[in-house]
Amino acid sequence: MTQPGDESIAQHVARLARFLVEEDLESVRIERPHESFEVGRTATERPAVTLVSPKAPLAQSEPRVERITADRVGIFHFSRPIPLEGERIDGDRELGYVEQLGIRNAVRSRGPGYVRAILQRDGDLVDYGRPLFELDRD
Amino acid sequence: MFSKILIANRGEIALRINRACQELGVQTVAIYSQADRDSLHVRQANEAYCVGPGPAGRSYLDIANIVSTALATGCEAIHPGYGFLAENARFAEICADHGLVFIGPKPAVIAAMGDKATAKQVMKDAGVATTPGSGVLESLHQARDAAKKIGYPVLLKATAGGGGKGIRAVERPEDLERAFASSSAEAEASFKDGRLYLEKLIVAPRHVEVQVLADEFGTIVHLGERDCSIQKPSHQKLIEEAPAPNLGAKQREQLHAMAVRACRHVGYTNAGTLEFLVCAENVYFMEMNTRIQVEHPVTEMIYRIDLVREQIRVAAGERLGFTQDDLTARGHAIECRINAEDPSNNFAPEAGTLSRVVFAGGPGIRVDTHVHGGAVVPPYYDSLLAKLVAFGETREEAIARMGRALHETVIEGVHTTADFCAEVLRTPEFREGRYGVGFLPGSLSYAR
């Protein structure tokens, strides 16, 4: 059950998480007189993508899961704002891009949905057909 | 020496290059299409990356994906193998632009030798004999004069030609007018350029090619010749042997000398092959392949030189470790191409799953292959399954070993050329080395 004030805490955490990824930091800690937050990378293979959007729970009914894969070989980067797992994507949004020989090849959501999984880290080498995102389609 | 190389190819040649790299202590990056995901070359390389879907145009020919893979994985060089991008001067240029070494000659040399008209002119300038021919023909009258001068039979060819379009063989003067009209019309329809030229028709020549190696320090050597006259009706080679049988010592030396002279003239580096038509006492330059050839193992067997390793060493800026005087051929080697094709159906290529695969072994046998039991032959690429190579101290011994090896070879799941090769080996013409381009046994014989 969500309590009053929880949403703002979740929003704080999400903001910190984005900051963490954008600045490529290991952890961020904010201390206030009566509370403190610390957001850090886990020791898993994909620490930067284990974030959960505060607003969007995963769909309860069985969603249609669609994988978005790389169609170029190159270095994968997240687009800004960095998509979060569980985040609602409206419309055809650029989620990331594959940088190849100095050219930015956009990776788009190709329609609305929830981000079920983010499968690559910023800076990963991805080859053709490599899964990048899983989206739950409405 | 390089520390890491990308192998821009598939199949047996990708494995062949990988083997040379592993022996040199060079790390390898394989590329593959989705159709080749389970291929041996993917498993045996140190790293492997998918560059596209099955069709070659979207995978093995996708220059941006290949170069990007090389750069992202820290490769210093790309070995193109044969086919695909091996003779693409633009690809070689792009590699250089991105600081990658293309394992082959310089882009300008690839471009010059890739254009048949330019290559012939370059060879003429180097004093190498080319097929007698005319310049561009302005009229039928001019064609008559040229044909008379060259001597019948002649070939009418489209200046903008390719793929056999516009080619007409003319045996007699009275046939020239009709052939000129139809050849010009076909050339116009195919290339929007109806201009023609004439070339002497060489009847039943032998296809003899000379292997060369050259380093960046001016050392150029030849590694003898190969006879590749046993070809399918589509003119694709089927059986090759080294040295070429029944070639006089003088003609052999002439071929070798022409090849080295031509390479020196164009500033050639790395491995290459000059193809000649040999007809009685006459030798004519046909074309140059600026890459490793499919049939290179027969040369390796008799010279005991790893040509792919030498390619890599030369590209890395090392000197050839030998001079011409150090090279001596020994024995005889024959290669049979085992293709997934049905010889009884005009060598139609076949795709499918290989339910059973057993290759030959034993003394003097080498098998370069990427297939195994359960392997899938995709429909997108050339149909070569394996190269069966037999070595003998004499040609007779090599033929006997090859016959035995073909008999031992079992490939089930698709038709192959194995039995057909065995049939060729049994003919008196092959056994006596009295064959030329156009020779095939029985009903498949045809005149070129």
mmCIF file of N, CA, C and O in Angstrom, chain B residues 330-377:
data_model
loop_
_atom_site.group_PDB
_atom_site.id
_atom_site.type_symbol
_atom_site.label_atom_id
_atom_site.label_comp_id
_atom_site.label_asym_id
_atom_site.label_seq_id
_atom_site.Cartn_x
_atom_site.Cartn_y
_atom_site.Cartn_z
ATOM 1 N N ARG B 330 58.118 -29.773 -54.663
ATOM 2 C CA ARG B 330 58.360 -31.214 -54.540
ATOM 3 C C ARG B 330 57.051 -31.958 -54.661
ATOM 4 O O ARG B 330 56.076 -31.600 -53.982
ATOM 5 N N GLY B 331 56.989 -32.953 -55.493
ATOM 6 C CA GLY B 331 55.807 -33.797 -55.592
ATOM 7 C C GLY B 331 54.691 -33.162 -56.405
ATOM 8 O O GLY B 331 54.909 -32.239 -57.204
ATOM 9 N N HIS B 332 53.489 -33.669 -56.183
ATOM 10 C CA HIS B 332 52.327 -33.248 -56.962
ATOM 11 C C HIS B 332 51.104 -33.203 -56.035
ATOM 12 O O HIS B 332 50.978 -34.034 -55.130
ATOM 13 N N ALA B 333 50.248 -32.204 -56.233
ATOM 14 C CA ALA B 333 49.032 -32.098 -55.406
ATOM 15 C C ALA B 333 47.823 -31.844 -56.282
ATOM 16 O O ALA B 333 47.900 -31.130 -57.287
ATOM 17 N N ILE B 334 46.720 -32.445 -55.902
ATOM 18 C CA ILE B 334 45.449 -32.287 -56.629
ATOM 19 C C ILE B 334 44.378 -31.895 -55.617
ATOM 20 O O ILE B 334 44.346 -32.411 -54.495
ATOM 21 N N GLU B 335 43.526 -30.968 -56.016
ATOM 22 C CA GLU B 335 42.392 -30.577 -55.157
ATOM 23 C C GLU B 335 41.080 -30.854 -55.883
ATOM 24 O O GLU B 335 40.935 -30.509 -57.057
ATOM 25 N N CYS B 336 40.149 -31.481 -55.179
ATOM 26 C CA CYS B 336 38.783 -31.635 -55.695
ATOM 27 C C CYS B 336 37.854 -30.807 -54.819
ATOM 28 O O CYS B 336 37.910 -30.897 -53.589
ATOM 29 N N ARG B 337 37.024 -30.022 -55.466
ATOM 30 C CA ARG B 337 36.052 -29.231 -54.701
ATOM 31 C C ARG B 337 34.790 -30.071 -54.489
ATOM 32 O O ARG B 337 34.143 -30.491 -55.470
ATOM 33 N N ILE B 338 34.486 -30.297 -53.227
ATOM 34 C CA ILE B 338 33.265 -31.035 -52.905
ATOM 35 C C ILE B 338 32.183 -29.992 -52.638
ATOM 36 O O ILE B 338 32.173 -29.327 -51.601
ATOM 37 N N ASN B 339 31.306 -29.826 -53.619
ATOM 38 C CA ASN B 339 30.254 -28.814 -53.531
ATOM 39 C C ASN B 339 28.904 -29.473 -53.264
ATOM 40 O O ASN B 339 28.681 -30.610 -53.684
ATOM 41 N N ALA B 340 28.013 -28.738 -52.630
ATOM 42 C CA ALA B 340 26.629 -29.207 -52.474
ATOM 43 C C ALA B 340 25.898 -28.864 -53.766
ATOM 44 O O ALA B 340 25.225 -27.834 -53.873
ATOM 45 N N GLU B 341 26.086 -29.704 -54.754
ATOM 46 C CA GLU B 341 25.513 -29.469 -56.091
ATOM 47 C C GLU B 341 25.131 -30.804 -56.699
ATOM 48 O O GLU B 341 25.719 -31.838 -56.354
ATOM 49 N N ASP B 342 24.206 -30.747 -57.629
ATOM 50 C CA ASP B 342 23.787 -31.966 -58.325
ATOM 51 C C ASP B 342 24.346 -31.942 -59.748
ATOM 52 O O ASP B 342 23.805 -31.251 -60.615
ATOM 53 N N PRO B 343 25.423 -32.680 -59.994
ATOM 54 C CA PRO B 343 26.020 -32.662 -61.339
ATOM 55 C C PRO B 343 25.046 -33.112 -62.423
ATOM 56 O O PRO B 343 25.155 -32.672 -63.571
ATOM 57 N N SER B 344 24.082 -33.986 -62.054
ATOM 58 C CA SER B 344 23.144 -34.468 -63.065
ATOM 59 C C SER B 344 22.074 -33.431 -63.380
ATOM 60 O O SER B 344 21.261 -33.620 -64.275
ATOM 61 N N ASN B 345 22.037 -32.363 -62.614
ATOM 62 C CA ASN B 345 21.073 -31.291 -62.845
ATOM 63 C C ASN B 345 21.815 -29.980 -63.091
ATOM 64 O O ASN B 345 21.562 -28.963 -62.457
ATOM 65 N N ASN B 346 22.784 -30.054 -64.009
ATOM 66 C CA ASN B 346 23.573 -28.873 -64.375
ATOM 67 C C ASN B 346 24.228 -28.200 -63.163
ATOM 68 O O ASN B 346 24.311 -26.990 -63.072
ATOM 69 N N PHE B 347 24.652 -29.018 -62.229
ATOM 70 C CA PHE B 347 25.349 -28.547 -61.022
ATOM 71 C C PHE B 347 24.492 -27.551 -60.215
ATOM 72 O O PHE B 347 25.020 -26.586 -59.656
ATOM 73 N N ALA B 348 23.212 -27.802 -60.177
ATOM 74 C CA ALA B 348 22.327 -26.915 -59.394
ATOM 75 C C ALA B 348 22.715 -26.994 -57.920
ATOM 76 O O ALA B 348 22.855 -28.086 -57.363
ATOM 77 N N PRO B 349 22.915 -25.840 -57.266
ATOM 78 C CA PRO B 349 23.288 -25.863 -55.846
ATOM 79 C C PRO B 349 22.147 -26.379 -54.973
ATOM 80 O O PRO B 349 20.973 -26.220 -55.315
ATOM 81 N N GLU B 350 22.522 -27.006 -53.875
ATOM 82 C CA GLU B 350 21.522 -27.536 -52.954
ATOM 83 C C GLU B 350 21.790 -27.024 -51.545
ATOM 84 O O GLU B 350 22.938 -26.798 -51.167
ATOM 85 N N ALA B 351 20.730 -26.866 -50.771
ATOM 86 C CA ALA B 351 20.851 -26.475 -49.366
ATOM 87 C C ALA B 351 20.156 -27.549 -48.540
ATOM 88 O O ALA B 351 19.339 -28.310 -49.051
ATOM 89 N N GLY B 352 20.498 -27.621 -47.265
ATOM 90 C CA GLY B 352 19.848 -28.609 -46.408
ATOM 91 C C GLY B 352 20.738 -29.006 -45.248
ATOM 92 O O GLY B 352 21.798 -28.420 -45.020
ATOM 93 N N THR B 353 20.288 -30.014 -44.519
ATOM 94 C CA THR B 353 21.045 -30.492 -43.362
ATOM 95 C C THR B 353 21.853 -31.727 -43.762
ATOM 96 O O THR B 353 21.322 -32.627 -44.414
ATOM 97 N N LEU B 354 23.112 -31.746 -43.389
ATOM 98 C CA LEU B 354 23.967 -32.892 -43.706
ATOM 99 C C LEU B 354 23.751 -33.958 -42.636
ATOM 100 O O LEU B 354 24.135 -33.777 -41.476
ATOM 101 N N SER B 355 23.101 -35.037 -43.036
ATOM 102 C CA SER B 355 22.746 -36.061 -42.048
ATOM 103 C C SER B 355 23.955 -36.906 -41.653
ATOM 104 O O SER B 355 24.022 -37.416 -40.534
ATOM 105 N N ARG B 356 24.913 -37.049 -42.563
ATOM 106 C CA ARG B 356 26.102 -37.856 -42.257
ATOM 107 C C ARG B 356 27.293 -37.294 -43.025
ATOM 108 O O ARG B 356 27.168 -37.005 -44.226
ATOM 109 N N VAL B 357 28.385 -37.149 -42.325
ATOM 110 C CA VAL B 357 29.596 -36.627 -42.977
ATOM 111 C C VAL B 357 30.805 -37.434 -42.501
ATOM 112 O O VAL B 357 31.073 -37.510 -41.302
ATOM 113 N N VAL B 358 31.500 -38.047 -43.435
ATOM 114 C CA VAL B 358 32.742 -38.762 -43.113
ATOM 115 C C VAL B 358 33.782 -38.337 -44.146
ATOM 116 O O VAL B 358 33.579 -38.539 -45.352
ATOM 117 N N PHE B 359 34.854 -37.724 -43.689
ATOM 118 C CA PHE B 359 35.899 -37.316 -44.618
ATOM 119 C C PHE B 359 37.040 -38.324 -44.621
ATOM 120 O O PHE B 359 37.248 -39.056 -43.665
ATOM 121 N N ALA B 360 37.771 -38.270 -45.718
ATOM 122 C CA ALA B 360 38.905 -39.177 -45.883
ATOM 123 C C ALA B 360 40.068 -38.755 -44.996
ATOM 124 O O ALA B 360 40.119 -37.624 -44.515
ATOM 125 N N GLY B 361 40.980 -39.661 -44.799
ATOM 126 C CA GLY B 361 42.200 -39.357 -44.052
ATOM 127 C C GLY B 361 43.343 -40.153 -44.636
ATOM 128 O O GLY B 361 43.307 -40.545 -45.794
ATOM 129 N N GLY B 362 44.328 -40.393 -43.820
ATOM 130 C CA GLY B 362 45.451 -41.220 -44.258
ATOM 131 C C GLY B 362 46.549 -40.421 -44.915
ATOM 132 O O GLY B 362 46.470 -39.200 -45.027
ATOM 133 N N PRO B 363 47.590 -41.120 -45.368
ATOM 134 C CA PRO B 363 48.775 -40.462 -45.914
ATOM 135 C C PRO B 363 48.455 -39.532 -47.073
ATOM 136 O O PRO B 363 47.706 -39.898 -47.982
ATOM 137 N N GLY B 364 49.025 -38.339 -47.019
ATOM 138 C CA GLY B 364 48.949 -37.407 -48.141
ATOM 139 C C GLY B 364 47.608 -36.743 -48.368
ATOM 140 O O GLY B 364 47.401 -36.136 -49.411
ATOM 141 N N ILE B 365 46.698 -36.842 -47.404
ATOM 142 C CA ILE B 365 45.361 -36.252 -47.609
ATOM 143 C C ILE B 365 45.160 -35.071 -46.673
ATOM 144 O O ILE B 365 45.453 -35.132 -45.484
ATOM 145 N N ARG B 366 44.671 -33.991 -47.233
ATOM 146 C CA ARG B 366 44.323 -32.798 -46.449
ATOM 147 C C ARG B 366 42.877 -32.431 -46.776
ATOM 148 O O ARG B 366 42.489 -32.420 -47.952
ATOM 149 N N VAL B 367 42.094 -32.154 -45.746
ATOM 150 C CA VAL B 367 40.697 -31.758 -45.957
ATOM 151 C C VAL B 367 40.481 -30.392 -45.315
ATOM 152 O O VAL B 367 40.625 -30.245 -44.108
ATOM 153 N N ASP B 368 40.168 -29.404 -46.108
ATOM 154 C CA ASP B 368 39.814 -28.077 -45.600
ATOM 155 C C ASP B 368 38.295 -27.953 -45.696
ATOM 156 O O ASP B 368 37.743 -27.873 -46.799
ATOM 157 N N THR B 369 37.640 -27.947 -44.559
ATOM 158 C CA THR B 369 36.179 -27.935 -44.576
ATOM 159 C C THR B 369 35.636 -27.248 -43.334
ATOM 160 O O THR B 369 36.333 -27.098 -42.329
ATOM 161 N N HIS B 370 34.375 -26.859 -43.425
ATOM 162 C CA HIS B 370 33.692 -26.267 -42.274
ATOM 163 C C HIS B 370 32.459 -27.075 -41.914
ATOM 164 O O HIS B 370 31.707 -26.692 -41.034
ATOM 165 N N VAL B 371 32.237 -28.190 -42.615
ATOM 166 C CA VAL B 371 30.995 -28.932 -42.374
ATOM 167 C C VAL B 371 31.244 -30.194 -41.541
ATOM 168 O O VAL B 371 32.366 -30.671 -41.426
ATOM 169 N N HIS B 372 30.175 -30.687 -40.982
ATOM 170 C CA HIS B 372 30.205 -31.872 -40.127
ATOM 171 C C HIS B 372 28.795 -32.453 -40.110
ATOM 172 O O HIS B 372 27.849 -31.802 -40.603
ATOM 173 N N GLY B 373 28.659 -33.639 -39.561
ATOM 174 C CA GLY B 373 27.340 -34.257 -39.480
ATOM 175 C C GLY B 373 26.383 -33.357 -38.698
ATOM 176 O O GLY B 373 26.722 -32.907 -37.607
ATOM 177 N N GLY B 374 25.231 -33.093 -39.259
ATOM 178 C CA GLY B 374 24.261 -32.223 -38.606
ATOM 179 C C GLY B 374 24.382 -30.769 -39.020
ATOM 180 O O GLY B 374 23.500 -29.957 -38.685
ATOM 181 N N ALA B 375 25.443 -30.432 -39.736
ATOM 182 C CA ALA B 375 25.608 -29.034 -40.170
ATOM 183 C C ALA B 375 24.539 -28.679 -41.203
ATOM 184 O O ALA B 375 24.105 -29.520 -41.987
ATOM 185 N N VAL B 376 24.139 -27.421 -41.173
ATOM 186 C CA VAL B 376 23.139 -26.937 -42.124
ATOM 187 C C VAL B 376 23.844 -26.168 -43.234
ATOM 188 O O VAL B 376 24.696 -25.316 -42.959
ATOM 189 N N VAL B 377 23.523 -26.502 -44.473
ATOM 190 C CA VAL B 377 24.057 -25.755 -45.616
ATOM 191 C C VAL B 377 23.019 -24.708 -45.986
ATOM 192 O O VAL B 377 21.951 -25.036 -46.497
#
